[in-house]
PDB file of C-alpha atoms in Angstrom:
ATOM      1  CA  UNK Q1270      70.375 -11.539  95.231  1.00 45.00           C
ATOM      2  CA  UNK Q1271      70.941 -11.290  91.488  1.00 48.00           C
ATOM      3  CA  UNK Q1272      69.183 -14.304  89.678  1.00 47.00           C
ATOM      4  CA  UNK Q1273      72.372 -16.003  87.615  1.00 48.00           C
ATOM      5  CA  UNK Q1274      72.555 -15.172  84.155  1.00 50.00           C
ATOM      6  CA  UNK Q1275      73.129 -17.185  81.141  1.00 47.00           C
ATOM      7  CA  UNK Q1276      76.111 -17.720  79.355  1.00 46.00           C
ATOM      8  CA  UNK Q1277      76.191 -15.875  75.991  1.00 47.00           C
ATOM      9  CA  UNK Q1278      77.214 -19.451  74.376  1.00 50.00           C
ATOM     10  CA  UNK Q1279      73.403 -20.435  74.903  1.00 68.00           C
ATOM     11  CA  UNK Q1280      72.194 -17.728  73.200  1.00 66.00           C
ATOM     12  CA  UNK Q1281      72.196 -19.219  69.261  1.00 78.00           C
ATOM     13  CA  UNK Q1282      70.431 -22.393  71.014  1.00 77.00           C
ATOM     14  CA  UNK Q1283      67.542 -20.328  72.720  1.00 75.00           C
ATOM     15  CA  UNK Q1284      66.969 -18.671  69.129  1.00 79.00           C
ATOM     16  CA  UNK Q1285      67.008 -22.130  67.582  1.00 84.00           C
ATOM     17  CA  UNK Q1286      64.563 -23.484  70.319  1.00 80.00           C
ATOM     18  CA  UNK Q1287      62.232 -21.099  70.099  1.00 80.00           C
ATOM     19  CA  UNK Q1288      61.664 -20.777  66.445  1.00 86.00           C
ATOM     20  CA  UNK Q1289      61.088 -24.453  66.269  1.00 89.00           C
ATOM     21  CA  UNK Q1290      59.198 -24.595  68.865  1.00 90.00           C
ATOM     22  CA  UNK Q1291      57.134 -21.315  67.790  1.00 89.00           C
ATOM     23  CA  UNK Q1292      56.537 -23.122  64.477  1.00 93.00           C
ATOM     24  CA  UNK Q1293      55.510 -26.189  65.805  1.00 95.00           C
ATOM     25  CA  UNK Q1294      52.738 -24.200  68.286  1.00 95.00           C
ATOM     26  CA  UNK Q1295      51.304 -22.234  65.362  1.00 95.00           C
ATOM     27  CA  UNK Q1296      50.957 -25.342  63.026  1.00 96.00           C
ATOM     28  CA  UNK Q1297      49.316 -27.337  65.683  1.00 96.00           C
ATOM     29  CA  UNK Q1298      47.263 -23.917  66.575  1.00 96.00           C
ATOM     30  CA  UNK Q1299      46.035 -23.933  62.859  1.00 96.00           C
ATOM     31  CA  UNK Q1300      45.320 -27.563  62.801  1.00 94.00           C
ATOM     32  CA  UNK Q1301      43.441 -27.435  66.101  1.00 93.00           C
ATOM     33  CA  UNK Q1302      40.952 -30.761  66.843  1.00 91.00           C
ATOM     34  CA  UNK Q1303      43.537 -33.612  67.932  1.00 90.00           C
ATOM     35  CA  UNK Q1304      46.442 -32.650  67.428  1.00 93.00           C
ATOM     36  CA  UNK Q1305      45.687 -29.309  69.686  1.00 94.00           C
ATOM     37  CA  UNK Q1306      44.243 -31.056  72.394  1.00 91.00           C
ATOM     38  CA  UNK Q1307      47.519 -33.498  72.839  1.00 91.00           C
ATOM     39  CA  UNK Q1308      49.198 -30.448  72.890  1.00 93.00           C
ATOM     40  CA  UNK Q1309      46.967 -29.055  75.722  1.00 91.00           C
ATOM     41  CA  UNK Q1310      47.825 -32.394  77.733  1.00 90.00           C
ATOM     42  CA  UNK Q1311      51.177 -32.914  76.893  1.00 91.00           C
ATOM     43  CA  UNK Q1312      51.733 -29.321  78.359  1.00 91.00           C
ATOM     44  CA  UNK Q1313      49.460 -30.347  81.466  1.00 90.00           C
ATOM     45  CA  UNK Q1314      51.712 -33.312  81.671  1.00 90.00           C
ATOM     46  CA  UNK Q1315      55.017 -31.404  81.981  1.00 90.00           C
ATOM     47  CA  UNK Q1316      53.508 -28.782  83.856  1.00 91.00           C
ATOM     48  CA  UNK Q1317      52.757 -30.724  86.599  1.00 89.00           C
ATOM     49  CA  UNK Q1318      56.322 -32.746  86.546  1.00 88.00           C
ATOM     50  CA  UNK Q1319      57.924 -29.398  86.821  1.00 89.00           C
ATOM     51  CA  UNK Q1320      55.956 -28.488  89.893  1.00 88.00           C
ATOM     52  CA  UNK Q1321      56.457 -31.909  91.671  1.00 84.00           C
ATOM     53  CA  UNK Q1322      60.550 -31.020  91.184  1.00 84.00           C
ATOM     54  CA  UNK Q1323      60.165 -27.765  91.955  1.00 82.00           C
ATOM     55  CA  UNK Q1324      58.324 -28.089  95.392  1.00 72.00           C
ATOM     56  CA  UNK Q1325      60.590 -27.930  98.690  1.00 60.00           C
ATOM     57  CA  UNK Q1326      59.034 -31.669  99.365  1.00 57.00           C
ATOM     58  CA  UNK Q1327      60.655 -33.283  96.807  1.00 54.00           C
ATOM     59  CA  UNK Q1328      60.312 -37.015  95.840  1.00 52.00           C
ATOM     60  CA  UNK Q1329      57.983 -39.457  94.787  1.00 56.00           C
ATOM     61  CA  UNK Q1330      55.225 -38.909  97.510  1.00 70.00           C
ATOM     62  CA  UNK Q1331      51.925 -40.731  97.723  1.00 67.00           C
ATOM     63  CA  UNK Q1332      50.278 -37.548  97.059  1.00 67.00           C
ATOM     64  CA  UNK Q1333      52.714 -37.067  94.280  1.00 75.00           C
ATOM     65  CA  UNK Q1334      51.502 -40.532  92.363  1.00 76.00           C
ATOM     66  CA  UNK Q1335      47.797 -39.541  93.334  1.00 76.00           C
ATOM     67  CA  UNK Q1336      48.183 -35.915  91.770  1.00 78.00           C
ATOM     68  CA  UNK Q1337      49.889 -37.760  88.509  1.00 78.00           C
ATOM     69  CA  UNK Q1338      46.931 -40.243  88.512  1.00 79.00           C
ATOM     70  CA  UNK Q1339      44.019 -37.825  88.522  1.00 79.00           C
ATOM     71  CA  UNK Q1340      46.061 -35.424  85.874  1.00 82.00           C
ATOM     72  CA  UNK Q1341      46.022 -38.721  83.496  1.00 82.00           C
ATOM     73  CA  UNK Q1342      42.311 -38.747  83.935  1.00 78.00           C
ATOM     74  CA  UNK Q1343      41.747 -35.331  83.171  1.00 80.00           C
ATOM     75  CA  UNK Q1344      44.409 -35.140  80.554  1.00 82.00           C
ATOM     76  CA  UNK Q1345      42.416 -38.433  78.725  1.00 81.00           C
ATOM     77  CA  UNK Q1346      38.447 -36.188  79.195  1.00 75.00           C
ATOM     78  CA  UNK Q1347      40.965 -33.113  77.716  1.00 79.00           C
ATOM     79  CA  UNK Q1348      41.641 -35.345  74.472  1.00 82.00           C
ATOM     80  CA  UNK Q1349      38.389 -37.189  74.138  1.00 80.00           C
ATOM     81  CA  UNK Q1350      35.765 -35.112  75.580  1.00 69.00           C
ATOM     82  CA  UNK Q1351      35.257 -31.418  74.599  1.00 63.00           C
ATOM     83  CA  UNK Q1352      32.432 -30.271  76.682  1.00 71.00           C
ATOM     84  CA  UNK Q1353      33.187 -27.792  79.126  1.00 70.00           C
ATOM     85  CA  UNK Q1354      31.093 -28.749  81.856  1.00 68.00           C
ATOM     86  CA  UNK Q1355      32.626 -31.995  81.700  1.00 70.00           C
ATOM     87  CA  UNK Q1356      36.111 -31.395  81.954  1.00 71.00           C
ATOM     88  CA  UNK Q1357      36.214 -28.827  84.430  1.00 75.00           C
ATOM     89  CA  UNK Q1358      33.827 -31.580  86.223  1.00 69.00           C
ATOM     90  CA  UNK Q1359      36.138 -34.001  86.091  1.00 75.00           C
ATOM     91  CA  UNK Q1360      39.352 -31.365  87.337  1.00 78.00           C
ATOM     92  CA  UNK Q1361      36.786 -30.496  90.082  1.00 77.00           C
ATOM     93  CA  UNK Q1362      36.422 -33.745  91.247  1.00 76.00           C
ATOM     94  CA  UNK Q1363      40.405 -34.692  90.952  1.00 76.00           C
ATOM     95  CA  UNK Q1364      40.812 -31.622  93.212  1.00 75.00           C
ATOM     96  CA  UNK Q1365      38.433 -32.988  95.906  1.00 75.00           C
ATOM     97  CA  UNK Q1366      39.855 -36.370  96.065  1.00 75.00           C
ATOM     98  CA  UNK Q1367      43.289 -35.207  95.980  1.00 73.00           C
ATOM     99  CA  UNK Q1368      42.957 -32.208  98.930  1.00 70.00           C
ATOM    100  CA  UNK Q1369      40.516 -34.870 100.731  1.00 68.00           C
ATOM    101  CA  UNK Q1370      43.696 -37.417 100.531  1.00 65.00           C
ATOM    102  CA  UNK Q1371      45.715 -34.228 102.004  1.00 60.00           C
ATOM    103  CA  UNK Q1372      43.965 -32.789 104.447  1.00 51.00           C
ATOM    104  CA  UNK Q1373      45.944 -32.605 107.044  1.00 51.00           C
ATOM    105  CA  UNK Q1374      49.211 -32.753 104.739  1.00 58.00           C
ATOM    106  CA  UNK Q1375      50.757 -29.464 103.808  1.00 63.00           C
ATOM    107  CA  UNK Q1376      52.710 -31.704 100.257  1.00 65.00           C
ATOM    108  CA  UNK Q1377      49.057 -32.692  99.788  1.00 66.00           C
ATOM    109  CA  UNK Q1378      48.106 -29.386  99.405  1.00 71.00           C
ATOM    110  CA  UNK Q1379      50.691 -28.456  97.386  1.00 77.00           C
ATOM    111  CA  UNK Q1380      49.465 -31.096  94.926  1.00 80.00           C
ATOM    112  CA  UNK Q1381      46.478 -30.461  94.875  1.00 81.00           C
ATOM    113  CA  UNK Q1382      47.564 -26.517  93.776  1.00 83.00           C
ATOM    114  CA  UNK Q1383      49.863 -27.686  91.400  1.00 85.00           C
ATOM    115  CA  UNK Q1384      47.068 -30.158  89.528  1.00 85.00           C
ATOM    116  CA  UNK Q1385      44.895 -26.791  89.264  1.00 87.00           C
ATOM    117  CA  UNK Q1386      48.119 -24.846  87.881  1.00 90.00           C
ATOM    118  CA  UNK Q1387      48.419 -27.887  85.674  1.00 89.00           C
ATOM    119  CA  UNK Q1388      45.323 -28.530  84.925  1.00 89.00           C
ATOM    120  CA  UNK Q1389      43.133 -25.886  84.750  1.00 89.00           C
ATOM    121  CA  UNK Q1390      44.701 -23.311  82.114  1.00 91.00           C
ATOM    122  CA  UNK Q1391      45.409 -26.226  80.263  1.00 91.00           C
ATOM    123  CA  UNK Q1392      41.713 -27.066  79.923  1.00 89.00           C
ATOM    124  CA  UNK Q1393      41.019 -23.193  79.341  1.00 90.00           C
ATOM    125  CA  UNK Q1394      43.091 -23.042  76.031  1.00 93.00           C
ATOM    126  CA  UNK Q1395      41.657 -26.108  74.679  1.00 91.00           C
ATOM    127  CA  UNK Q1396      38.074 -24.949  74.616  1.00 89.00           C
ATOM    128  CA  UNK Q1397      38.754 -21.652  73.347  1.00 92.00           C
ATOM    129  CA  UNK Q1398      40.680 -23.109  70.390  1.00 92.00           C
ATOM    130  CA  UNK Q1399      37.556 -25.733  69.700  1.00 87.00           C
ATOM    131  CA  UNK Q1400      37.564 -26.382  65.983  1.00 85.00           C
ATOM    132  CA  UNK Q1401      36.381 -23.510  64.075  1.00 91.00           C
ATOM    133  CA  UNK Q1402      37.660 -20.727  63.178  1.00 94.00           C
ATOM    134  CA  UNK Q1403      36.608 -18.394  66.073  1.00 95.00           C
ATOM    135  CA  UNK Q1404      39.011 -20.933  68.124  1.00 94.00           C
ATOM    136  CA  UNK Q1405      41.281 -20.103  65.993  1.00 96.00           C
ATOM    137  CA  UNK Q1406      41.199 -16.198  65.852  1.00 96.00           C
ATOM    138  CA  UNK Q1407      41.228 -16.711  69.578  1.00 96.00           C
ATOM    139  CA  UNK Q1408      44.331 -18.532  69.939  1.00 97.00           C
ATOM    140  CA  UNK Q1409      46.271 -16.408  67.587  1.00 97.00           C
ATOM    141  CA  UNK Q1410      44.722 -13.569  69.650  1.00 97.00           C
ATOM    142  CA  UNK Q1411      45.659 -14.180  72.751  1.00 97.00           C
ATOM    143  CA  UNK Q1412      49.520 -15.178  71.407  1.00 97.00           C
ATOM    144  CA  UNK Q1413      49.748 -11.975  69.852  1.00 96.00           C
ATOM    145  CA  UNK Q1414      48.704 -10.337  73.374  1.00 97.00           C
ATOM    146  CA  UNK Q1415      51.029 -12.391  75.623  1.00 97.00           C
ATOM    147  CA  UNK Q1416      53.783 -12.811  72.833  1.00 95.00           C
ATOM    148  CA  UNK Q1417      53.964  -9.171  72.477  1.00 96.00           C
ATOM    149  CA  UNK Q1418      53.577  -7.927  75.968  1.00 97.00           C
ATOM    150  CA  UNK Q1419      56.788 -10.835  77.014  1.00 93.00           C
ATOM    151  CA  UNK Q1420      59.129  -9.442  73.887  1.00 92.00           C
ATOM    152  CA  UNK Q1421      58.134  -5.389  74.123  1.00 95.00           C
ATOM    153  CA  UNK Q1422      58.546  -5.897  77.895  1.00 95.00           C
ATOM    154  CA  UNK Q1423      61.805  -7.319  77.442  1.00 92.00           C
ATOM    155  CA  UNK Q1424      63.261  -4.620  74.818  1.00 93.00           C
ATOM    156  CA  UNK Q1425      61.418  -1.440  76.416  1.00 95.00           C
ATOM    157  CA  UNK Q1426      62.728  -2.358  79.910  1.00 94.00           C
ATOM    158  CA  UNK Q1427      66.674  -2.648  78.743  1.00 91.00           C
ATOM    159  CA  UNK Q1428      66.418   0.400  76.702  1.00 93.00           C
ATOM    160  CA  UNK Q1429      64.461   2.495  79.134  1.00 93.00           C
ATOM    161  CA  UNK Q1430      65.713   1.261  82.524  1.00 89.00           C
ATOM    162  CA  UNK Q1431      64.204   2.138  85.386  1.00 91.00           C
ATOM    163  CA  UNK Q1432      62.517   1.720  89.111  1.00 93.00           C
ATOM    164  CA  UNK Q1433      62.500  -2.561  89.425  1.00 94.00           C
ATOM    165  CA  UNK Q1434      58.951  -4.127  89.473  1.00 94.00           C
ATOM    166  CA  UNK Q1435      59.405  -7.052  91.827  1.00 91.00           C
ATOM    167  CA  UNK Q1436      63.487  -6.803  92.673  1.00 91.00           C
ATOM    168  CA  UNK Q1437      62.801 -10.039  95.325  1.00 90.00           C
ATOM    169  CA  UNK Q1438      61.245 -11.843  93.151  1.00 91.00           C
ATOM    170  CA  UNK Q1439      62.154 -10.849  89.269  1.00 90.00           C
ATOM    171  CA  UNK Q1440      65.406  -8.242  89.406  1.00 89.00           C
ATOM    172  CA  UNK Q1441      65.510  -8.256  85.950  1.00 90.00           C
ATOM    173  CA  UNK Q1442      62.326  -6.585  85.511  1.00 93.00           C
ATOM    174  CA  UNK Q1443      61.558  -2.678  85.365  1.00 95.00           C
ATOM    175  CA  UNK Q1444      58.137  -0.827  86.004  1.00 96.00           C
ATOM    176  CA  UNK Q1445      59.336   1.111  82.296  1.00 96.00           C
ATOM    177  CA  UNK Q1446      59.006  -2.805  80.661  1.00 96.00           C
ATOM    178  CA  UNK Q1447      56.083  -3.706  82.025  1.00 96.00           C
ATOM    179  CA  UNK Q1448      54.572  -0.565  80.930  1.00 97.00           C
ATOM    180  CA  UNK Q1449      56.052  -1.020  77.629  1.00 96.00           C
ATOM    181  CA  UNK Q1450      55.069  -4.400  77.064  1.00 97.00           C
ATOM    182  CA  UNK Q1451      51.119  -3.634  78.229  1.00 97.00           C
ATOM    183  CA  UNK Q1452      50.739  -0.701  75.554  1.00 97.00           C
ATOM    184  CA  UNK Q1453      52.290  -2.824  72.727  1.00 97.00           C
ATOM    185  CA  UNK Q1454      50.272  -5.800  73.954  1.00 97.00           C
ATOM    186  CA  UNK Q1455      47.067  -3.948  73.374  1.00 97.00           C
ATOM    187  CA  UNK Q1456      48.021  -2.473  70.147  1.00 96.00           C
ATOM    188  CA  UNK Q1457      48.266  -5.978  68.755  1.00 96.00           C
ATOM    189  CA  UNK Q1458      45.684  -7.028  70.194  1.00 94.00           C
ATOM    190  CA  UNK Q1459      43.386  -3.997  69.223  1.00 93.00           C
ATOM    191  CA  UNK Q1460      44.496  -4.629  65.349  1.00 94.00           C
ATOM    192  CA  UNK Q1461      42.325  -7.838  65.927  1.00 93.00           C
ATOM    193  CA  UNK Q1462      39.301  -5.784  66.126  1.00 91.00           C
ATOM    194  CA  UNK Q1463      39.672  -4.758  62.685  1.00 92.00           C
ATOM    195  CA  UNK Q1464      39.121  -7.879  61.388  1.00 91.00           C
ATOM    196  CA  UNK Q1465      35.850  -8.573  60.324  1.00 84.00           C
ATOM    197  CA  UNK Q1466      34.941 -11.408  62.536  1.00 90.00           C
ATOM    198  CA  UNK Q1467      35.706  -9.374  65.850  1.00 93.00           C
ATOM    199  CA  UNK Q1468      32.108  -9.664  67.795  1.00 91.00           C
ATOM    200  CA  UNK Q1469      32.968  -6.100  69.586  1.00 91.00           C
ATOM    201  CA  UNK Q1470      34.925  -2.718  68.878  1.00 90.00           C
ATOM    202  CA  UNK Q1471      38.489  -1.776  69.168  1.00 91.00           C
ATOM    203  CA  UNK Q1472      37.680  -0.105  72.506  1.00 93.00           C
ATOM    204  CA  UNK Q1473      36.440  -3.864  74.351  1.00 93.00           C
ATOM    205  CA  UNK Q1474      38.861  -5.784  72.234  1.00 94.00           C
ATOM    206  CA  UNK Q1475      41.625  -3.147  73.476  1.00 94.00           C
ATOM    207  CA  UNK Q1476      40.786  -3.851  77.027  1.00 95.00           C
ATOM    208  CA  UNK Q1477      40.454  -7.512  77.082  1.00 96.00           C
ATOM    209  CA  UNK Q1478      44.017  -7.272  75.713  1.00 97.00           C
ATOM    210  CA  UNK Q1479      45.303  -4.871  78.278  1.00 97.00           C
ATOM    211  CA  UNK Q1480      43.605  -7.129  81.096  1.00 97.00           C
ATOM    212  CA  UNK Q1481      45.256 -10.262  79.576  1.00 97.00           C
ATOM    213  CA  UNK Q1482      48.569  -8.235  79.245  1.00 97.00           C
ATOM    214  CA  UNK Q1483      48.754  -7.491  83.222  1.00 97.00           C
ATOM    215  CA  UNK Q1484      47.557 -10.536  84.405  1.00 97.00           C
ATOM    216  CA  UNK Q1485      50.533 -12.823  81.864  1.00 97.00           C
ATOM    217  CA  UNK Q1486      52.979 -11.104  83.461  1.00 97.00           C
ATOM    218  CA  UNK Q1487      51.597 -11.402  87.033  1.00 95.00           C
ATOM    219  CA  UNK Q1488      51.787 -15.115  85.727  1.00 94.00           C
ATOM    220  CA  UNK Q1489      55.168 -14.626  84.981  1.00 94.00           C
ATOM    221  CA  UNK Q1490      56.072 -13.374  88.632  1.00 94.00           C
ATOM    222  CA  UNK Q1491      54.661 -16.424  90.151  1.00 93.00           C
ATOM    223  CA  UNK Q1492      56.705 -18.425  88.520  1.00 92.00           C
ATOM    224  CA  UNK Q1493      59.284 -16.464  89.444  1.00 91.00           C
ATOM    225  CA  UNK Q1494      58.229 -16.767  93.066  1.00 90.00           C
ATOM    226  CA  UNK Q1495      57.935 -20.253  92.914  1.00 88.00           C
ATOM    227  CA  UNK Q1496      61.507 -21.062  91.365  1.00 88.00           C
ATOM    228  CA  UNK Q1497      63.431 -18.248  93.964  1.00 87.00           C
ATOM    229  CA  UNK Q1498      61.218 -20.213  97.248  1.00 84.00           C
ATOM    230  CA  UNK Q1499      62.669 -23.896  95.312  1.00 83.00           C
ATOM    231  CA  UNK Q1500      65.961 -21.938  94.790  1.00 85.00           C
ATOM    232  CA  UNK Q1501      66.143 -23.461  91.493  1.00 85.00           C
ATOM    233  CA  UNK Q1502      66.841 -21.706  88.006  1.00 85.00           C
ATOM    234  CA  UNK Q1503      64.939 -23.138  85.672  1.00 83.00           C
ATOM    235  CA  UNK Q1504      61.450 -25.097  86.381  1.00 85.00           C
ATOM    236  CA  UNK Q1505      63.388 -28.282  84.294  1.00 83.00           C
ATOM    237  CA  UNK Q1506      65.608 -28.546  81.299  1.00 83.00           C
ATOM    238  CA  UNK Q1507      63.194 -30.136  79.288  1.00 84.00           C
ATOM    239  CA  UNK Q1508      63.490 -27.314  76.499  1.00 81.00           C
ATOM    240  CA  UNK Q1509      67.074 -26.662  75.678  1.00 77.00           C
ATOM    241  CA  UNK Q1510      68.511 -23.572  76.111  1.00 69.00           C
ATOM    242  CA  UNK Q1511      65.567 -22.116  77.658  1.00 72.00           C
ATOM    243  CA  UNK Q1512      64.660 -24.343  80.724  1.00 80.00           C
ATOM    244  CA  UNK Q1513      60.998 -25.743  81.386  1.00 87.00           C
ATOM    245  CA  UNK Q1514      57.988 -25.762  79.710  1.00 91.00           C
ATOM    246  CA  UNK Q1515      56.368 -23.673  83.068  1.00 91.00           C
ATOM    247  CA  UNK Q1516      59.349 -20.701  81.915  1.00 89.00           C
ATOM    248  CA  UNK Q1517      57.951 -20.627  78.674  1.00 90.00           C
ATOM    249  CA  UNK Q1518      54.213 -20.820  79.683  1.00 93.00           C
ATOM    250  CA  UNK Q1519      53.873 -19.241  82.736  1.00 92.00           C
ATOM    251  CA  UNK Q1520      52.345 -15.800  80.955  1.00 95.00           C
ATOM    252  CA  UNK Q1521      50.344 -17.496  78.635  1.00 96.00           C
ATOM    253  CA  UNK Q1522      48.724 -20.209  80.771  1.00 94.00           C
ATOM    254  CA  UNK Q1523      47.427 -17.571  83.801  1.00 94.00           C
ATOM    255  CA  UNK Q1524      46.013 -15.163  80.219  1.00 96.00           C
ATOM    256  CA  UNK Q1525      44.558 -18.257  79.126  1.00 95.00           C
ATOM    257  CA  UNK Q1526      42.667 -19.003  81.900  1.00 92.00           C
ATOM    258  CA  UNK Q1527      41.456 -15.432  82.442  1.00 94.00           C
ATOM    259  CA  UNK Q1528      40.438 -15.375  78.468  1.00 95.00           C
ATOM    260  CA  UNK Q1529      38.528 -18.055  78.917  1.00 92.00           C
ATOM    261  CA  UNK Q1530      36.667 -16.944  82.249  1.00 91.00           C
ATOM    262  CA  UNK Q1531      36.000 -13.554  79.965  1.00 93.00           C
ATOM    263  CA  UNK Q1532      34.740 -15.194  77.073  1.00 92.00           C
ATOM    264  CA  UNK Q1533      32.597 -17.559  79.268  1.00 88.00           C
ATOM    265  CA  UNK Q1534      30.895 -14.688  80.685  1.00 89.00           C
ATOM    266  CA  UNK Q1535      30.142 -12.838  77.746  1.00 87.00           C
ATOM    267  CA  UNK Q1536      29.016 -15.768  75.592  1.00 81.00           C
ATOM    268  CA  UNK Q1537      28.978 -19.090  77.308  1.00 72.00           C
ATOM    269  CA  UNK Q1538      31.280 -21.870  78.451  1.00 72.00           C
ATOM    270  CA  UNK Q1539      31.224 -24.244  75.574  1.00 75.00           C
ATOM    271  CA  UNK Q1540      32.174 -22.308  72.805  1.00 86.00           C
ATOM    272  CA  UNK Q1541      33.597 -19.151  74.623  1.00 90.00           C
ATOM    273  CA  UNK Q1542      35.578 -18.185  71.119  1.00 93.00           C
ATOM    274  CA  UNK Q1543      32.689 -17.284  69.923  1.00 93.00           C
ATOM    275  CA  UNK Q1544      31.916 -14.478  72.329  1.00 92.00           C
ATOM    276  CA  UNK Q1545      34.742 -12.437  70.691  1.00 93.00           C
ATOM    277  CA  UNK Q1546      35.333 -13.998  66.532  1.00 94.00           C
ATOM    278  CA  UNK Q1547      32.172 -14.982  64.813  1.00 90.00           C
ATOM    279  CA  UNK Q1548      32.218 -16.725  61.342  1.00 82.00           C
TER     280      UNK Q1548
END
């Protein structure tokens, strides 16, 4: 069944949204320290609201209030502490108490998967944006992979058409836009290789971008999956004219997460940004 389309009347306030909001990211992106990190949990935060409404069990559960507690707690290490080992400590442990409260509960699983969804890519962004400028060249990185890959998948898939990717779950999406959207993806990211700071060649930085470029819009598709099983629209209305923050996100938080598992691996967990920019 056809997802329901927009009306054409929304279309000046999506532009609007997203250009503010757009702004807004980058300036906080530059800033970094602080300001990034409430970012990071205030995203977290509304993640994990979305999820709660979106889940077939819906209603203020005791798993529900237990999930929101232990997201506060990781959300306040997210702010004040910046080691890694730390905060994915502290998720780890929110995750045990929370599927130990659930055991035998199929909503307390569902919490417990939605504080990792919440939680976890969250977590991931912060420490590659750290506060230097490595963080920084990472960040703008891995928007220009995921930014690129969601607007060239978009414009290549209505002008080329096509076989659909996932017609049960996304209708709107072709094979021809995902292709698209994967070879522009890691042309913008490649260009980052020229840069002086990039720790490897075009030919690694090329394929870290086309990696990150599948694996945002698998992102995508769960989301997708999610909302069509909830039979909802939208994931909220919390952004207007373009629903939740978990629409907006959903890419860029499951290429977060696998940029920072990357990065780990090839330079260390703390400061993964520097695996890939070096100043």
């Amino acid at each position: 069944m056809p997802a329901p389309r927009r009306p054409r009347s929304n279309l000046q306030l999506r532009i609007i949204s997203a250009v503010v909001l757009g702004f807004a990211v980058l300036l906080i992106t530059y800033f970094g320290g602080l300001p990034f990190r409430l970012m990071g949990a205030a995203m977290a935060g509304a993640i994990f609201y979305e999820w709660c409404a979106m889940r077939p069990e819906r209603g203020a559960s005791m798993h529900t209030v237990l999930g929101g507690t232990l997201l506060a707690a990781v959300m306040t290490l997210m702010v004040f502490d910046q080691s890694a080992s730390m905060l994915f400590l502290g998720l780890a442990a929110a995750l045990f108490i929370l599927a130990m409260h659930g055991w035998a509960s199929r909503t307390g699983f569902g919490m417990v998967a939605g504080l990792a969804y919440a939680a976890a890519p969250t977590l991931a962004l912060v420490h590659l944006r750290a506060d230097d400028r490595s963080g920084l060249f990472a960040i703008l990185f891995l928007f220009a992979v995921v930014w690129t890959t969601d607007i060239m998948a978009y414009f290549t898939g209505r002008t080329l058409g096509g076989a659909k990717l996932a017609p049960s779950i996304s209708p709107g999406k072709t094979w021809s836009g995902a292709v698209g959207g994967t070879v522009f993806a890691v042309l913008a990211g490649g260009a980052f290789a020229l840069h002086e700071s990039a720790a490897y060649g075009t030919v690694l930085i090329a394929l870290i971008a086309l990696v990150l470029a599948v694996i945002s819009q698998i992102g995508d598709l769960f989301e997708s999956a999610l909302k069509r099983r909830s039979g909802v629209k939208d994931s909220s209305n919390l952004i207007p004219g373009h629903g939740g923050v978990m629409d907006r996100v959903d890419g860029l938080m499951a290429a977060a997460l696998a940029l920072y598992l990357l990065a780990a691996l090839l330079g260390g967990g703390d400061y993964p940004a520097h695996a890939l920019f070096r100043f």
